[in-house]
């Protein structure tokens, strides 16, 4: 890289350019965006969704913690093999029932996606058979202070070459200190501790992709 380019990092213009050159958003994904926005339902950004879809290639068995309206679920389903399956966990049935309608609209058959309507840590502790694994990819996107707990519950359920992905790990710049944390918000410190531990965790090869709100990507070392 030339010396005068060294301070350049991709920004909003670049993200928008990538989106403008990408395949148009399928109607079901557009419908989820339209429904989530007025309700303030936090879903992954479009660029994070596209990244999830690419990372799901070849991953037959996926588990997701935090479904909401099924936006990330659908990106994952579209990227994995067409006979792949996803188990997705969210205690909020009113959200996951709506998600099912959009998955169907996108042509994803009901057999491919199993919903577990329970708090994830409870479902893992109860030994829900749907969560037995082994899973080829795990996506974490629910309660931020529980990320470390989800990870430890997931590790024994992972296939040998599994990928673990977690969203919001940069927390809009609050984790690195680029922006000040909100007073009394435990999520920044929890995410910082989660990132710091996982980036040096000997069980994984991990990094953070500065996509969306930060996607931590970790592959299990064999
Ligand atoms: C950020 S949203 C998930 C967004 C989704 N991954 C997407 O990008 O389309 C977080 C979801 O976690 C769910 N949630 C809350 N507590 C949870 C828990 N204990 N276990 C699993 N999910 C939980 C919420 O109901 C919410 O729908």
mmCIF file of C-alpha atoms and ligand atoms in Angstrom:
data_model
loop_
_atom_site.group_PDB
_atom_site.id
_atom_site.type_symbol
_atom_site.label_atom_id
_atom_site.label_comp_id
_atom_site.label_asym_id
_atom_site.label_seq_id
_atom_site.Cartn_x
_atom_site.Cartn_y
_atom_site.Cartn_z
ATOM 1 C CA UNK A 1 0.000 0.000 0.000
ATOM 2 C CA UNK A 2 1.339 3.457 -0.878
ATOM 3 C CA UNK A 3 2.342 5.578 2.122
ATOM 4 C CA UNK A 4 -0.402 8.180 1.566
ATOM 5 C CA UNK A 5 -3.039 5.390 1.498
ATOM 6 C CA UNK A 6 -2.066 3.952 4.859
ATOM 7 C CA UNK A 7 -4.611 5.904 6.880
ATOM 8 C CA UNK A 8 -7.520 4.957 4.612
ATOM 9 C CA UNK A 9 -10.140 2.559 5.942
ATOM 10 C CA UNK A 10 -13.388 1.545 4.201
ATOM 11 C CA UNK A 11 -16.380 3.704 5.107
ATOM 12 C CA UNK A 12 -20.068 4.207 4.332
ATOM 13 C CA UNK A 13 -19.419 5.186 0.681
ATOM 14 C CA UNK A 14 -17.595 1.893 0.133
ATOM 15 C CA UNK A 15 -20.311 -0.138 1.887
ATOM 16 C CA UNK A 16 -22.992 1.536 -0.251
ATOM 17 C CA UNK A 17 -20.951 0.938 -3.414
ATOM 18 C CA UNK A 18 -20.632 -2.782 -2.574
ATOM 19 C CA UNK A 19 -24.393 -2.976 -1.965
ATOM 20 C CA UNK A 20 -25.112 -1.216 -5.272
ATOM 21 C CA UNK A 21 -23.042 -3.813 -7.149
ATOM 22 C CA UNK A 22 -24.455 -6.830 -5.259
ATOM 23 C CA UNK A 23 -27.413 -8.971 -6.330
ATOM 24 C CA UNK A 24 -30.725 -7.245 -5.520
ATOM 25 C CA UNK A 25 -32.185 -8.100 -2.132
ATOM 26 C CA UNK A 26 -34.679 -10.991 -2.434
ATOM 27 C CA UNK A 27 -38.256 -9.800 -1.657
ATOM 28 C CA UNK A 28 -38.570 -11.801 1.593
ATOM 29 C CA UNK A 29 -35.427 -10.190 3.010
ATOM 30 C CA UNK A 30 -36.678 -6.751 1.942
ATOM 31 C CA UNK A 31 -40.005 -7.492 3.650
ATOM 32 C CA UNK A 32 -38.223 -8.381 6.909
ATOM 33 C CA UNK A 33 -36.223 -5.139 6.795
ATOM 34 C CA UNK A 34 -39.445 -3.190 6.213
ATOM 35 C CA UNK A 35 -41.171 -4.917 9.144
ATOM 36 C CA UNK A 36 -38.248 -4.708 11.583
ATOM 37 C CA UNK A 37 -37.440 -1.038 11.112
ATOM 38 C CA UNK A 38 -40.641 0.589 12.466
ATOM 39 C CA UNK A 39 -40.739 -1.912 15.351
ATOM 40 C CA UNK A 40 -37.108 -1.163 16.287
ATOM 41 C CA UNK A 41 -36.256 -4.850 16.062
ATOM 42 C CA UNK A 42 -32.472 -5.060 15.795
ATOM 43 C CA UNK A 43 -31.418 -7.225 12.850
ATOM 44 C CA UNK A 44 -28.021 -7.644 11.233
ATOM 45 C CA UNK A 45 -27.074 -5.050 8.653
ATOM 46 C CA UNK A 46 -27.358 -5.986 4.986
ATOM 47 C CA UNK A 47 -23.587 -6.225 4.568
ATOM 48 C CA UNK A 48 -23.361 -8.498 7.604
ATOM 49 C CA UNK A 49 -26.191 -10.603 6.156
ATOM 50 C CA UNK A 50 -24.351 -10.982 2.860
ATOM 51 C CA UNK A 51 -21.208 -11.978 4.771
ATOM 52 C CA UNK A 52 -23.166 -14.559 6.804
ATOM 53 C CA UNK A 53 -24.497 -16.045 3.585
ATOM 54 C CA UNK A 54 -20.987 -16.450 2.157
ATOM 55 C CA UNK A 55 -19.656 -17.911 5.409
ATOM 56 C CA UNK A 56 -22.523 -20.445 5.470
ATOM 57 C CA UNK A 57 -21.276 -22.105 2.253
ATOM 58 C CA UNK A 58 -20.800 -25.830 2.830
ATOM 59 C CA UNK A 59 -22.153 -25.607 6.410
ATOM 60 C CA UNK A 60 -24.975 -28.203 6.540
ATOM 61 C CA UNK A 61 -25.956 -27.893 10.220
ATOM 62 C CA UNK A 62 -26.279 -24.399 11.654
ATOM 63 C CA UNK A 63 -27.379 -23.180 15.077
ATOM 64 C CA UNK A 64 -28.387 -19.573 15.736
ATOM 65 C CA UNK A 65 -28.929 -17.830 19.074
ATOM 66 C CA UNK A 66 -31.344 -14.914 18.567
ATOM 67 C CA UNK A 67 -33.865 -15.238 15.703
ATOM 68 C CA UNK A 68 -36.092 -12.137 15.909
ATOM 69 C CA UNK A 69 -37.780 -11.862 12.469
ATOM 70 C CA UNK A 70 -35.428 -14.420 10.930
ATOM 71 C CA UNK A 71 -33.392 -12.004 8.784
ATOM 72 C CA UNK A 72 -29.999 -13.508 9.633
ATOM 73 C CA UNK A 73 -31.574 -16.988 9.609
ATOM 74 C CA UNK A 74 -32.686 -16.443 6.022
ATOM 75 C CA UNK A 75 -29.284 -15.158 4.875
ATOM 76 C CA UNK A 76 -27.692 -18.246 6.439
ATOM 77 C CA UNK A 77 -30.284 -20.572 4.878
ATOM 78 C CA UNK A 78 -29.714 -19.056 1.431
ATOM 79 C CA UNK A 79 -25.949 -19.513 1.720
ATOM 80 C CA UNK A 80 -25.794 -23.040 3.117
ATOM 81 C CA UNK A 81 -26.341 -26.177 0.975
ATOM 82 C CA UNK A 82 -29.959 -26.519 -0.169
ATOM 83 C CA UNK A 83 -30.415 -29.598 2.059
ATOM 84 C CA UNK A 84 -28.897 -27.799 5.052
ATOM 85 C CA UNK A 85 -30.715 -27.270 8.350
ATOM 86 C CA UNK A 86 -30.828 -24.505 10.952
ATOM 87 C CA UNK A 87 -31.891 -24.626 14.596
ATOM 88 C CA UNK A 88 -32.638 -21.107 15.790
ATOM 89 C CA UNK A 89 -33.390 -20.042 19.367
ATOM 90 C CA UNK A 90 -35.547 -17.132 20.547
ATOM 91 C CA UNK A 91 -37.990 -17.020 23.465
ATOM 92 C CA UNK A 92 -40.216 -14.540 21.595
ATOM 93 C CA UNK A 93 -42.696 -16.718 19.700
ATOM 94 C CA UNK A 94 -44.577 -13.738 18.282
ATOM 95 C CA UNK A 95 -41.390 -12.846 16.377
ATOM 96 C CA UNK A 96 -40.444 -16.346 15.243
ATOM 97 C CA UNK A 97 -43.993 -17.082 13.985
ATOM 98 C CA UNK A 98 -43.700 -14.072 11.683
ATOM 99 C CA UNK A 99 -40.204 -15.197 10.677
ATOM 100 C CA UNK A 100 -41.588 -18.552 9.503
ATOM 101 C CA UNK A 101 -43.872 -16.760 7.031
ATOM 102 C CA UNK A 102 -40.948 -14.905 5.458
ATOM 103 C CA UNK A 103 -38.825 -18.083 5.282
ATOM 104 C CA UNK A 104 -41.690 -19.802 3.445
ATOM 105 C CA UNK A 105 -42.022 -16.802 1.108
ATOM 106 C CA UNK A 106 -38.320 -17.257 0.280
ATOM 107 C CA UNK A 107 -38.909 -20.929 -0.561
ATOM 108 C CA UNK A 108 -37.238 -22.342 2.565
ATOM 109 C CA UNK A 109 -39.236 -25.438 3.574
ATOM 110 C CA UNK A 110 -40.350 -25.858 7.190
ATOM 111 C CA UNK A 111 -38.194 -28.983 7.654
ATOM 112 C CA UNK A 112 -35.040 -26.974 7.139
ATOM 113 C CA UNK A 113 -35.534 -24.585 10.077
ATOM 114 C CA UNK A 114 -36.366 -25.684 13.628
ATOM 115 C CA UNK A 115 -37.284 -22.959 16.108
ATOM 116 C CA UNK A 116 -36.629 -23.393 19.835
ATOM 117 C CA UNK A 117 -38.777 -20.898 21.778
ATOM 118 C CA UNK A 118 -36.870 -20.633 25.055
ATOM 119 C CA UNK A 119 -34.071 -18.575 26.571
ATOM 120 C CA UNK A 120 -30.944 -20.077 24.991
ATOM 121 C CA UNK A 121 -29.026 -20.863 28.176
ATOM 122 C CA UNK A 122 -32.088 -22.683 29.580
ATOM 123 C CA UNK A 123 -32.540 -24.636 26.353
ATOM 124 C CA UNK A 124 -28.879 -25.684 26.302
ATOM 125 C CA UNK A 125 -28.945 -26.638 30.020
ATOM 126 C CA UNK A 126 -32.150 -28.654 29.560
ATOM 127 C CA UNK A 127 -30.442 -30.708 26.863
ATOM 128 C CA UNK A 128 -33.061 -29.912 24.226
ATOM 129 C CA UNK A 129 -32.503 -32.695 21.636
ATOM 130 C CA UNK A 130 -32.782 -30.182 18.783
ATOM 131 C CA UNK A 131 -29.610 -28.603 20.144
ATOM 132 C CA UNK A 132 -27.549 -31.788 20.393
ATOM 133 C CA UNK A 133 -25.428 -30.958 17.345
ATOM 134 C CA UNK A 134 -22.872 -31.395 16.026
ATOM 135 C CA UNK A 135 -23.119 -28.038 14.264
ATOM 136 C CA UNK A 136 -20.910 -26.781 11.436
ATOM 137 C CA UNK A 137 -21.641 -23.104 12.134
ATOM 138 C CA UNK A 138 -22.969 -21.259 15.190
ATOM 139 C CA UNK A 139 -24.229 -17.679 14.974
ATOM 140 C CA UNK A 140 -24.624 -15.686 18.202
ATOM 141 C CA UNK A 141 -26.867 -12.595 18.211
ATOM 142 C CA UNK A 142 -28.959 -12.420 21.405
ATOM 143 C CA UNK A 143 -28.296 -11.003 24.908
ATOM 144 C CA UNK A 144 -24.847 -9.384 24.932
ATOM 145 C CA UNK A 145 -23.942 -10.207 28.585
ATOM 146 C CA UNK A 146 -24.692 -13.873 27.791
ATOM 147 C CA UNK A 147 -22.393 -14.229 24.755
ATOM 148 C CA UNK A 148 -19.670 -15.985 26.784
ATOM 149 C CA UNK A 149 -22.259 -18.378 28.226
ATOM 150 C CA UNK A 150 -23.646 -19.175 24.758
ATOM 151 C CA UNK A 151 -20.124 -19.888 23.523
ATOM 152 C CA UNK A 152 -19.337 -22.335 26.322
ATOM 153 C CA UNK A 153 -22.681 -24.110 25.801
ATOM 154 C CA UNK A 154 -21.955 -24.327 22.076
ATOM 155 C CA UNK A 155 -18.357 -25.600 22.168
ATOM 156 C CA UNK A 156 -19.239 -29.243 23.010
ATOM 157 C CA UNK A 157 -21.884 -29.133 20.274
ATOM 158 C CA UNK A 158 -19.536 -28.045 17.472
ATOM 159 C CA UNK A 159 -18.214 -30.219 14.632
ATOM 160 C CA UNK A 160 -14.392 -30.364 14.431
ATOM 161 C CA UNK A 161 -14.035 -27.673 11.750
ATOM 162 C CA UNK A 162 -16.936 -25.489 12.894
ATOM 163 C CA UNK A 163 -17.174 -21.741 12.561
ATOM 164 C CA UNK A 164 -18.508 -19.509 15.344
ATOM 165 C CA UNK A 165 -19.755 -16.039 14.374
ATOM 166 C CA UNK A 166 -20.990 -13.328 16.756
ATOM 167 C CA UNK A 167 -22.646 -10.022 15.821
ATOM 168 C CA UNK A 168 -22.373 -6.572 17.446
ATOM 169 C CA UNK A 169 -18.910 -7.242 18.825
ATOM 170 C CA UNK A 170 -17.753 -3.668 18.081
ATOM 171 C CA UNK A 171 -20.975 -2.216 19.559
ATOM 172 C CA UNK A 172 -20.879 0.903 17.387
ATOM 173 C CA UNK A 173 -17.333 1.790 18.461
ATOM 174 C CA UNK A 174 -17.998 1.537 22.203
ATOM 175 C CA UNK A 175 -15.998 -1.676 22.641
ATOM 176 C CA UNK A 176 -12.748 -0.179 21.311
ATOM 177 C CA UNK A 177 -13.352 3.177 22.966
ATOM 178 C CA UNK A 178 -13.767 4.970 19.621
ATOM 179 C CA UNK A 179 -17.084 6.175 21.081
ATOM 180 C CA UNK A 180 -17.923 6.565 24.766
ATOM 181 C CA UNK A 181 -19.942 3.792 26.403
ATOM 182 C CA UNK A 182 -23.373 4.656 27.759
ATOM 183 C CA UNK A 183 -23.293 5.047 31.552
ATOM 184 C CA UNK A 184 -24.636 2.001 33.355
ATOM 185 C CA UNK A 185 -24.778 -0.146 30.216
ATOM 186 C CA UNK A 186 -23.155 -3.484 31.052
ATOM 187 C CA UNK A 187 -23.207 -4.610 27.430
ATOM 188 C CA UNK A 188 -20.085 -2.714 26.351
ATOM 189 C CA UNK A 189 -17.917 -4.290 29.050
ATOM 190 C CA UNK A 190 -19.432 -7.741 28.459
ATOM 191 C CA UNK A 191 -18.722 -7.549 24.719
ATOM 192 C CA UNK A 192 -15.193 -6.216 25.318
ATOM 193 C CA UNK A 193 -14.483 -9.133 27.669
ATOM 194 C CA UNK A 194 -16.010 -11.617 25.202
ATOM 195 C CA UNK A 195 -13.935 -10.285 22.288
ATOM 196 C CA UNK A 196 -10.729 -10.103 24.311
ATOM 197 C CA UNK A 197 -11.081 -13.682 25.541
ATOM 198 C CA UNK A 198 -12.071 -15.181 22.196
ATOM 199 C CA UNK A 199 -9.419 -13.409 20.121
ATOM 200 C CA UNK A 200 -6.749 -15.134 22.267
ATOM 201 C CA UNK A 201 -8.669 -18.376 22.949
ATOM 202 C CA UNK A 202 -6.345 -21.315 22.114
ATOM 203 C CA UNK A 203 -9.321 -23.406 20.988
ATOM 204 C CA UNK A 204 -10.029 -21.028 18.090
ATOM 205 C CA UNK A 205 -8.431 -19.049 15.299
ATOM 206 C CA UNK A 206 -10.376 -15.790 15.549
ATOM 207 C CA UNK A 207 -10.632 -12.286 14.189
ATOM 208 C CA UNK A 208 -13.174 -9.473 13.947
ATOM 209 C CA UNK A 209 -14.450 -8.384 10.558
ATOM 210 C CA UNK A 210 -15.424 -4.690 10.700
ATOM 211 C CA UNK A 211 -18.669 -5.396 8.855
ATOM 212 C CA UNK A 212 -21.958 -3.999 10.135
ATOM 213 C CA UNK A 213 -21.612 -3.674 13.904
ATOM 214 C CA UNK A 214 -18.603 -6.032 13.912
ATOM 215 C CA UNK A 215 -18.685 -9.744 13.140
ATOM 216 C CA UNK A 216 -16.391 -11.920 15.206
ATOM 217 C CA UNK A 217 -15.439 -15.009 13.198
ATOM 218 C CA UNK A 218 -13.734 -17.937 14.920
ATOM 219 C CA UNK A 219 -12.838 -21.319 13.486
ATOM 220 C CA UNK A 220 -12.370 -24.234 15.851
ATOM 221 C CA UNK A 221 -8.772 -25.479 15.731
ATOM 222 C CA UNK A 222 -8.345 -29.203 15.304
HETATM 223 C C1 LIG B 1 -30.602 -8.863 17.837
HETATM 224 S S1 LIG B 1 -32.079 -9.783 17.848
HETATM 225 C C2 LIG B 1 -31.719 -11.068 16.714
HETATM 226 C C3 LIG B 1 -31.641 -10.597 15.312
HETATM 227 C C4 LIG B 1 -31.455 -11.665 14.277
HETATM 228 N N1 LIG B 1 -30.283 -12.460 14.550
HETATM 229 C C5 LIG B 1 -31.299 -11.027 12.917
HETATM 230 O O1 LIG B 1 -30.239 -10.460 12.631
HETATM 231 O O2 LIG B 1 -32.243 -11.082 12.130
HETATM 232 C C6 LIG B 1 -31.984 -10.567 19.389
HETATM 233 C C7 LIG B 1 -33.082 -11.566 19.672
HETATM 234 O O3 LIG B 1 -32.679 -12.303 20.824
HETATM 235 C C8 LIG B 1 -33.840 -12.688 21.482
HETATM 236 N N2 LIG B 1 -33.531 -13.085 22.850
HETATM 237 C C9 LIG B 1 -33.741 -12.386 24.000
HETATM 238 N N3 LIG B 1 -33.357 -13.113 25.045
HETATM 239 C C10 LIG B 1 -32.884 -14.283 24.554
HETATM 240 C C11 LIG B 1 -32.357 -15.444 25.154
HETATM 241 N N4 LIG B 1 -32.200 -15.528 26.470
HETATM 242 N N5 LIG B 1 -31.994 -16.474 24.353
HETATM 243 C C12 LIG B 1 -32.138 -16.369 23.010
HETATM 244 N N6 LIG B 1 -32.628 -15.293 22.388
HETATM 245 C C13 LIG B 1 -32.998 -14.267 23.150
HETATM 246 C C14 LIG B 1 -34.765 -11.484 21.382
HETATM 247 O O4 LIG B 1 -36.113 -11.897 21.538
HETATM 248 C C15 LIG B 1 -34.418 -10.947 20.005
HETATM 249 O O5 LIG B 1 -35.408 -11.330 19.061
#
